[in-house]
PDB file of C-alpha atoms in Angstrom:
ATOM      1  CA  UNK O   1      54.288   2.640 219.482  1.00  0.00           C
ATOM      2  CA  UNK O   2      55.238   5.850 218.915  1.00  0.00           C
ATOM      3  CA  UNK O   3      53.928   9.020 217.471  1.00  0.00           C
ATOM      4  CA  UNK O   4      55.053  12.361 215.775  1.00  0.00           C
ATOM      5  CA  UNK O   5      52.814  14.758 217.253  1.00  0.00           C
ATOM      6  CA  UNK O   6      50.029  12.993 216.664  1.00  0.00           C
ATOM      7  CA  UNK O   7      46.302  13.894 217.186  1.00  0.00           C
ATOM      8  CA  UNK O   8      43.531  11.953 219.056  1.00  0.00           C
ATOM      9  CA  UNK O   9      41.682  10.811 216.338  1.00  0.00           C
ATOM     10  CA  UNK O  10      44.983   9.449 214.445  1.00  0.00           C
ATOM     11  CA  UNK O  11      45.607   7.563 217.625  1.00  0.00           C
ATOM     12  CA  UNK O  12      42.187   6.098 217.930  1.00  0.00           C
ATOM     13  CA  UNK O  13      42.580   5.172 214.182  1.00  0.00           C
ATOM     14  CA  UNK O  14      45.608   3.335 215.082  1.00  0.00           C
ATOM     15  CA  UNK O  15      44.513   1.656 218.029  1.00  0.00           C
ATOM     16  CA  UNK O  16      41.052   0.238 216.465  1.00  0.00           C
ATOM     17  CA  UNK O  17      43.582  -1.078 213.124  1.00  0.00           C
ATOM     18  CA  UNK O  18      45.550  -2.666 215.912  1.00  0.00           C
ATOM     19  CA  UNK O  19      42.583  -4.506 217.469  1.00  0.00           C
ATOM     20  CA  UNK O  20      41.314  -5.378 213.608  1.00  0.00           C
ATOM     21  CA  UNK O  21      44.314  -7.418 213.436  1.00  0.00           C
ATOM     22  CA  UNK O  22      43.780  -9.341 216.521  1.00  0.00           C
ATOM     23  CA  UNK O  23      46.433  -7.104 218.542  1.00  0.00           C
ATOM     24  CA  UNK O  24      44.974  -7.220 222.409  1.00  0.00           C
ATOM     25  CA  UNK O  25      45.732  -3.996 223.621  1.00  0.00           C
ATOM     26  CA  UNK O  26      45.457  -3.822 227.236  1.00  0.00           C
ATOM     27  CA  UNK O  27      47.273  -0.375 228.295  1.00  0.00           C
ATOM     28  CA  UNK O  28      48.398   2.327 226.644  1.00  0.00           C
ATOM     29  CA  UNK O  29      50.461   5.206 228.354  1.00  0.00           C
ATOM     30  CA  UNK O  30      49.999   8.701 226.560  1.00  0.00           C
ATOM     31  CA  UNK O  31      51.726  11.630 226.450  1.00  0.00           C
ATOM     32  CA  UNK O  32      49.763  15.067 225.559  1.00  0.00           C
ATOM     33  CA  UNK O  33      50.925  18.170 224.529  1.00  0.00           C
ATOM     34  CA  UNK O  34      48.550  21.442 223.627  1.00  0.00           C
ATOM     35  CA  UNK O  35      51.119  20.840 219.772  1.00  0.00           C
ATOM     36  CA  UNK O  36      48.539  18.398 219.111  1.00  0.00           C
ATOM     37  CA  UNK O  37      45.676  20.814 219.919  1.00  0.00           C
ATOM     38  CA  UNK O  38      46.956  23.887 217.694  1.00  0.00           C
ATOM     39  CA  UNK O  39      49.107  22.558 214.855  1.00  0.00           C
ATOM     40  CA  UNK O  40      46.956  22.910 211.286  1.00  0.00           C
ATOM     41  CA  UNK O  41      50.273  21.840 209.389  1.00  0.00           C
ATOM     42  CA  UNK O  42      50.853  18.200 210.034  1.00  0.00           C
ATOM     43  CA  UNK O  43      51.509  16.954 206.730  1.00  0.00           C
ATOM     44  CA  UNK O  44      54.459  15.260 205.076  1.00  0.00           C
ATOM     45  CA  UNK O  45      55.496  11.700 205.484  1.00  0.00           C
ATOM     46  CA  UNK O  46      56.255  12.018 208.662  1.00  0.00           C
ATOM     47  CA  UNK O  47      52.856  12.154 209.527  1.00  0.00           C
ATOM     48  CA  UNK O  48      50.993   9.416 207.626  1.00  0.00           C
ATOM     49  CA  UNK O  49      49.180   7.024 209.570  1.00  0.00           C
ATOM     50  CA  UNK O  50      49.852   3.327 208.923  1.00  0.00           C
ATOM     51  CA  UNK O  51      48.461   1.903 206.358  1.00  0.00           C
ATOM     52  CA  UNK O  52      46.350  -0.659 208.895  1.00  0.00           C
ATOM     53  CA  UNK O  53      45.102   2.319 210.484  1.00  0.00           C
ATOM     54  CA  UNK O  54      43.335   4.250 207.364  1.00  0.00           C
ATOM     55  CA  UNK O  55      42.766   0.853 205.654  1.00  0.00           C
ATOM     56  CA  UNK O  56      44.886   2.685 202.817  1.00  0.00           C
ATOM     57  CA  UNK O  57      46.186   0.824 199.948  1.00  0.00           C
ATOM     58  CA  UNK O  58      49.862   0.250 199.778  1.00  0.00           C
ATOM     59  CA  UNK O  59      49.590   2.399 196.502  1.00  0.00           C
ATOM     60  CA  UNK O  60      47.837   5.556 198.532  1.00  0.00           C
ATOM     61  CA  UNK O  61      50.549   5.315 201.078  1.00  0.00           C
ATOM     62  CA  UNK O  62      53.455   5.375 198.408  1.00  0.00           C
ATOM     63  CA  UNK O  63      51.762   8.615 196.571  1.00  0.00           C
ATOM     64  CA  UNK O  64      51.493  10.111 199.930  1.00  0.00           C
ATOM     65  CA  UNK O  65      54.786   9.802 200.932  1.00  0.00           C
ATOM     66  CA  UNK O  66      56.266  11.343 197.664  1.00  0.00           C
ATOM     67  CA  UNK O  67      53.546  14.023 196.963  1.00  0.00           C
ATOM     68  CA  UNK O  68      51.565  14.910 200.147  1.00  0.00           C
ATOM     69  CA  UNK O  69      53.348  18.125 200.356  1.00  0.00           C
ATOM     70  CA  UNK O  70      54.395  19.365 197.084  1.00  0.00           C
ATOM     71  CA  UNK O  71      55.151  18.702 193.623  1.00  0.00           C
ATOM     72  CA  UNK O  72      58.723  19.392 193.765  1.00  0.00           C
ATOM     73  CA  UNK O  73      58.881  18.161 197.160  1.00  0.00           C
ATOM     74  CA  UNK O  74      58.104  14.873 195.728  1.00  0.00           C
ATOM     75  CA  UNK O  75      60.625  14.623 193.418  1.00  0.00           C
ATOM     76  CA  UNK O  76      63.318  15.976 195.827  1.00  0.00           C
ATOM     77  CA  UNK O  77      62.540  13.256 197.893  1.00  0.00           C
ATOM     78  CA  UNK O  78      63.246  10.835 194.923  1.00  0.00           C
ATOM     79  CA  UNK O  79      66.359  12.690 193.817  1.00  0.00           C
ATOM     80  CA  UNK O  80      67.712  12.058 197.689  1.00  0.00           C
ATOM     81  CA  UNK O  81      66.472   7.948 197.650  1.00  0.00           C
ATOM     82  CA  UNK O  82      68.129   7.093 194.218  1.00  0.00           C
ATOM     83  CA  UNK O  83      71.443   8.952 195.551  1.00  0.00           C
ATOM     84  CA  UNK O  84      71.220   7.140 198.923  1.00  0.00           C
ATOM     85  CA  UNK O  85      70.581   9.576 200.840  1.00  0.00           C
ATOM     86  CA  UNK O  86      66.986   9.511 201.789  1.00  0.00           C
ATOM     87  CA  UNK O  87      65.391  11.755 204.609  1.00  0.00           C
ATOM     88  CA  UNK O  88      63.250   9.358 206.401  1.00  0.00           C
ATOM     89  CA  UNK O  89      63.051   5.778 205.934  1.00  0.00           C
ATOM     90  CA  UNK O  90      59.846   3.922 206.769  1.00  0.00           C
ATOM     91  CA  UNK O  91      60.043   0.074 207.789  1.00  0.00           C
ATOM     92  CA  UNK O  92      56.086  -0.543 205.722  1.00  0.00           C
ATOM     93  CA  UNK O  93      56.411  -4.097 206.177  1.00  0.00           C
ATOM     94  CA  UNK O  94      57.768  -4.821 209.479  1.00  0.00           C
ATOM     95  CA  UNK O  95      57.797  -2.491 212.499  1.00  0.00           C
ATOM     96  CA  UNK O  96      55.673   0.362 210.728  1.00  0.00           C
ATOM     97  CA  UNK O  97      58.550   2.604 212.622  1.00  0.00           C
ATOM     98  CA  UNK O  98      60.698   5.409 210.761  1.00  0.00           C
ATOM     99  CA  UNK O  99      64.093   6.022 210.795  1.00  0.00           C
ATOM    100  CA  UNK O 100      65.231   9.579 210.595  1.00  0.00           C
ATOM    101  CA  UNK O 101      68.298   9.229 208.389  1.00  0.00           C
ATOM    102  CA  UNK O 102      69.370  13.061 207.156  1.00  0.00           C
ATOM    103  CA  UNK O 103      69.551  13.861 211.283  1.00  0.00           C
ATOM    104  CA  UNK O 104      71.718  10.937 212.189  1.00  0.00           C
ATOM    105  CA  UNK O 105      74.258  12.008 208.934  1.00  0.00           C
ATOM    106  CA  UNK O 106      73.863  15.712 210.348  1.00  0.00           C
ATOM    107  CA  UNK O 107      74.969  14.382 213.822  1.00  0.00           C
ATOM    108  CA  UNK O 108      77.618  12.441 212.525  1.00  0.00           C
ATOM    109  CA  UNK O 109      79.188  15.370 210.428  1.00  0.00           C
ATOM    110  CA  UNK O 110      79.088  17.799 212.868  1.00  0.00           C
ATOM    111  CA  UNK O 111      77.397  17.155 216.106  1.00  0.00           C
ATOM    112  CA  UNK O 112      77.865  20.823 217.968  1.00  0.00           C
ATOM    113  CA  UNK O 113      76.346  22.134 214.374  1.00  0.00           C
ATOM    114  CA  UNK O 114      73.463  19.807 214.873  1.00  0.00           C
ATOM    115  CA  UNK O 115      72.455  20.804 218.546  1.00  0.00           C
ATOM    116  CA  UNK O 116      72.723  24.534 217.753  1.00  0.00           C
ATOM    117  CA  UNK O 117      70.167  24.224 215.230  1.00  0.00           C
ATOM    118  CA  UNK O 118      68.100  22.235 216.888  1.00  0.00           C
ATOM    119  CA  UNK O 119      68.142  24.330 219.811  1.00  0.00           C
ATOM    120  CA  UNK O 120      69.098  27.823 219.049  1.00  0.00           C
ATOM    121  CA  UNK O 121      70.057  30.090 221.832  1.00  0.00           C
ATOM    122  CA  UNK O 122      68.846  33.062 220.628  1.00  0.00           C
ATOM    123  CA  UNK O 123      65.474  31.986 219.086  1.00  0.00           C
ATOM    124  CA  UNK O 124      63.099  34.581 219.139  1.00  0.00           C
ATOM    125  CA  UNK O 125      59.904  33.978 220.461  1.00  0.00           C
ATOM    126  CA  UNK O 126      56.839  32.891 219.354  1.00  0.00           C
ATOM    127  CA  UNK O 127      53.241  33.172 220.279  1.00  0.00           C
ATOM    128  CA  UNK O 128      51.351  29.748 219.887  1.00  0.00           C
ATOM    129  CA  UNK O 129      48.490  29.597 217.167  1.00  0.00           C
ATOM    130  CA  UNK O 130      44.724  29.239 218.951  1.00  0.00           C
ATOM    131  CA  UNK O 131      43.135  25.797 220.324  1.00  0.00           C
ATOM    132  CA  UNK O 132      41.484  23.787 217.546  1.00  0.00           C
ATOM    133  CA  UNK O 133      38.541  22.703 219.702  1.00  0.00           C
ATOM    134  CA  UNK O 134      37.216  19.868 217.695  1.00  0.00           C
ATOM    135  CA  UNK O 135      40.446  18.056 218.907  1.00  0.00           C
ATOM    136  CA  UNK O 136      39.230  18.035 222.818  1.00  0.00           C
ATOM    137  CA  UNK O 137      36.136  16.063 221.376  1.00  0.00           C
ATOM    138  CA  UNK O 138      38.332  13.633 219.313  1.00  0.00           C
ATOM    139  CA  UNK O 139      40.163  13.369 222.711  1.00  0.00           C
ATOM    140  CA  UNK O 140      37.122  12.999 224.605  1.00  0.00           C
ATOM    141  CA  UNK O 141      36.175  10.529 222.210  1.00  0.00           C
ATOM    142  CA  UNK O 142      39.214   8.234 222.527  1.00  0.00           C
ATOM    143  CA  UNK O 143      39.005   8.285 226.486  1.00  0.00           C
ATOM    144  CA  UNK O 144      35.600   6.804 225.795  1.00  0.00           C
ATOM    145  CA  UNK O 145      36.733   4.106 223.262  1.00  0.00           C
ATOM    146  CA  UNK O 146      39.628   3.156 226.065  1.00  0.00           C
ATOM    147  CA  UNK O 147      36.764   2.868 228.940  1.00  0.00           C
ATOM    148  CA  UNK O 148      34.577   0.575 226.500  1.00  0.00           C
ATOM    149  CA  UNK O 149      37.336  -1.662 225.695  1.00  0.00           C
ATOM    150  CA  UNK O 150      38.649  -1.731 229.415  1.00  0.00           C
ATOM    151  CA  UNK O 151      42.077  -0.637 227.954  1.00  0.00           C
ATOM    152  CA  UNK O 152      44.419   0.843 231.228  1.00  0.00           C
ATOM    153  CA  UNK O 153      45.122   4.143 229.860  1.00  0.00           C
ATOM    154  CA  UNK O 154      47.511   6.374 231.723  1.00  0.00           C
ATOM    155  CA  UNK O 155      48.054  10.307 230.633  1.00  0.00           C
ATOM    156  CA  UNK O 156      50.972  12.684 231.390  1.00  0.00           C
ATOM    157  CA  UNK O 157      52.229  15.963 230.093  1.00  0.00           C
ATOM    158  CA  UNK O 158      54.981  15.770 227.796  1.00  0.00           C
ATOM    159  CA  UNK O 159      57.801  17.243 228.630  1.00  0.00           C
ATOM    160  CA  UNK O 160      58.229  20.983 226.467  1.00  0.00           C
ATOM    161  CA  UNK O 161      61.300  23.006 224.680  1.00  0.00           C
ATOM    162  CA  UNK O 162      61.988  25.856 226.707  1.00  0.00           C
ATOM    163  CA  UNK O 163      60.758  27.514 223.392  1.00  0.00           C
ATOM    164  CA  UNK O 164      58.070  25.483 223.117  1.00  0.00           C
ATOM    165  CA  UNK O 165      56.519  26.352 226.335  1.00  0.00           C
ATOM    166  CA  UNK O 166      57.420  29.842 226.889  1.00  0.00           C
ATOM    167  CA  UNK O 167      55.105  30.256 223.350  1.00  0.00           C
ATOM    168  CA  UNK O 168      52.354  28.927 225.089  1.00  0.00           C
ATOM    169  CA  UNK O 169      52.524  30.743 228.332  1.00  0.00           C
ATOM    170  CA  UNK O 170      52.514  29.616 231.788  1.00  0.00           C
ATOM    171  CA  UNK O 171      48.420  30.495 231.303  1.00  0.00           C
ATOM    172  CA  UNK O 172      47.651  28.721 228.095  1.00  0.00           C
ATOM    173  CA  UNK O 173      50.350  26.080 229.558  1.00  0.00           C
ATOM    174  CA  UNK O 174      47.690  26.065 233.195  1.00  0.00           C
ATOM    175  CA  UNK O 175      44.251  25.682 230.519  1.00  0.00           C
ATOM    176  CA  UNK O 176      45.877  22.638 228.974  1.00  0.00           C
ATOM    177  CA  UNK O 177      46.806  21.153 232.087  1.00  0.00           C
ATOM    178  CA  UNK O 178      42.905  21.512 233.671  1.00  0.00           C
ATOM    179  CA  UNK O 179      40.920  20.444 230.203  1.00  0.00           C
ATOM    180  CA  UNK O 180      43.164  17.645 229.717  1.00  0.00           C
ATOM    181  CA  UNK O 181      42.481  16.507 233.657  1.00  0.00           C
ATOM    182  CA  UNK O 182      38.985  16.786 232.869  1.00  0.00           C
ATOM    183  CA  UNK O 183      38.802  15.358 229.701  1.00  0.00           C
ATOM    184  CA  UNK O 184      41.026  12.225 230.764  1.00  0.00           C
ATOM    185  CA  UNK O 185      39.034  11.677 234.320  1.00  0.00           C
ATOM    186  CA  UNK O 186      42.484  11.445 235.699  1.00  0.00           C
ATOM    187  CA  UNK O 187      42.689  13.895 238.590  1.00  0.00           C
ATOM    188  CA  UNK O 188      46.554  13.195 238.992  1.00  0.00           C
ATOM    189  CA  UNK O 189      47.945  13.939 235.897  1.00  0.00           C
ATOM    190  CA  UNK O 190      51.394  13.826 235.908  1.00  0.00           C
ATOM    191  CA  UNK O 191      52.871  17.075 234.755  1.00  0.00           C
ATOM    192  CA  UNK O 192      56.306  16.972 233.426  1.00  0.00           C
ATOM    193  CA  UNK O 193      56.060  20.094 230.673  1.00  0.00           C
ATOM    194  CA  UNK O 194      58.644  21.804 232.335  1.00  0.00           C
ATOM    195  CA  UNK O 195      61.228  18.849 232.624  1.00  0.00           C
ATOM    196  CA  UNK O 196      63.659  20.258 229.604  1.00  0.00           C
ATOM    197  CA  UNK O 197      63.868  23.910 231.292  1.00  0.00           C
ATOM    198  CA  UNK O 198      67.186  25.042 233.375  1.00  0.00           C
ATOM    199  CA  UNK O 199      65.651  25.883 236.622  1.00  0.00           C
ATOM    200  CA  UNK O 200      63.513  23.105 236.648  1.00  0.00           C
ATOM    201  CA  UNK O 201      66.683  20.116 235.377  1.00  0.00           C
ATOM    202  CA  UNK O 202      68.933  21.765 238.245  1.00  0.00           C
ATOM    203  CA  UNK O 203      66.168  21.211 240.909  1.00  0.00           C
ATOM    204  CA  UNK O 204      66.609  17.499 239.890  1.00  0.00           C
TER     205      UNK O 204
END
């Protein structure tokens, strides 16, 4: 499985639809990053849990998708679908996994363009919003689930933007790293937010 940016308590939703099905789940491998901890604006389709995980009906999860952020939002997104050129695609039925469409015709028509917007050079920079601390105890409470259902759960830091991390700060960057060690019980967490920056990719 995999998430956008997802929160504790969305994956501990997921996991507990998964075992309502019958799905064993015997390890997991997770990937944290302090987005997850600060970000108050995940909404949009993107970020919908399945429908097994909410125990939404199929109905809810349609609504959502069109109108979870805005009116005319909604109706863009039906303009784009009826011309054949939808956003994101969402495979419901089968794999539950979306397929970001409008990035792979962006890529196509002009990759360069694509990468420079995704990654501008001269982005300026950012301070990160503060820790929502209710989200360590959904975290702490997920660790728990995982250690009463003997699931093997490993953790690591995922690797960060350049952007990304120089808005949290080598210090916020250090907090994460220690409450997520002590809230996972897993002393040798691998660390691997700096992976995407220069100095760090030429040392490798």
């Amino acid at each position: 499985l995999a998430f956008l940016a997802a929160k504790p308590d969305e994956i501990l939703a997921t996991l507990k639809g998964l075992k309502r099905e019958g799905v064993a789940i015997n390890k997991i491998v997770y990937g944290l990053e302090p987005i997850a901890f600060t970000d108050i604006k995940s909404y949009g389709p993107a970020y919908q849990l399945h429908p097994l995980a909410d125990e939404s009906s199929k109905q809810k999860v349609l609504f959502d998708y069109l109108f979870a952020s805005s009116l005319s939002d909604g109706f863009s997104r039906l303009v784009t679908v009826l011309r054949g050129e939808p956003s994101v695609r969402y495979d419901i039925e089968g794999t539950g996994r979306y397929y970001l469409d409008r990035y792979d015709r962006e890529i196509k028509k002009d990759h360069d363009a694509f990468i420079r917007k995704q990654f501008p050079i001269d982005a300026k920079p950012v301070n990160a919003p503060p820790w929502i601390e209710n989200r360590f105890g959904e975290l702490k409470g997920l660790v728990q689930w995982l250690k009463q259902e003997k699931v093997n759960a490993r953790f690591y830091l995922n690797p960060l933007h350049p952007y990304v991390a120089n808005a949290y700060g080598d210090d916020r960057l250090n907090e994460f790293k220690q409450r997520m060690t002590e809230l996972t019980g897993q002393a040798n967490i691998n660390d691997c937010t700096r992976l995407l920056i220069n100095e760090d990719v030429n040392r490798r």
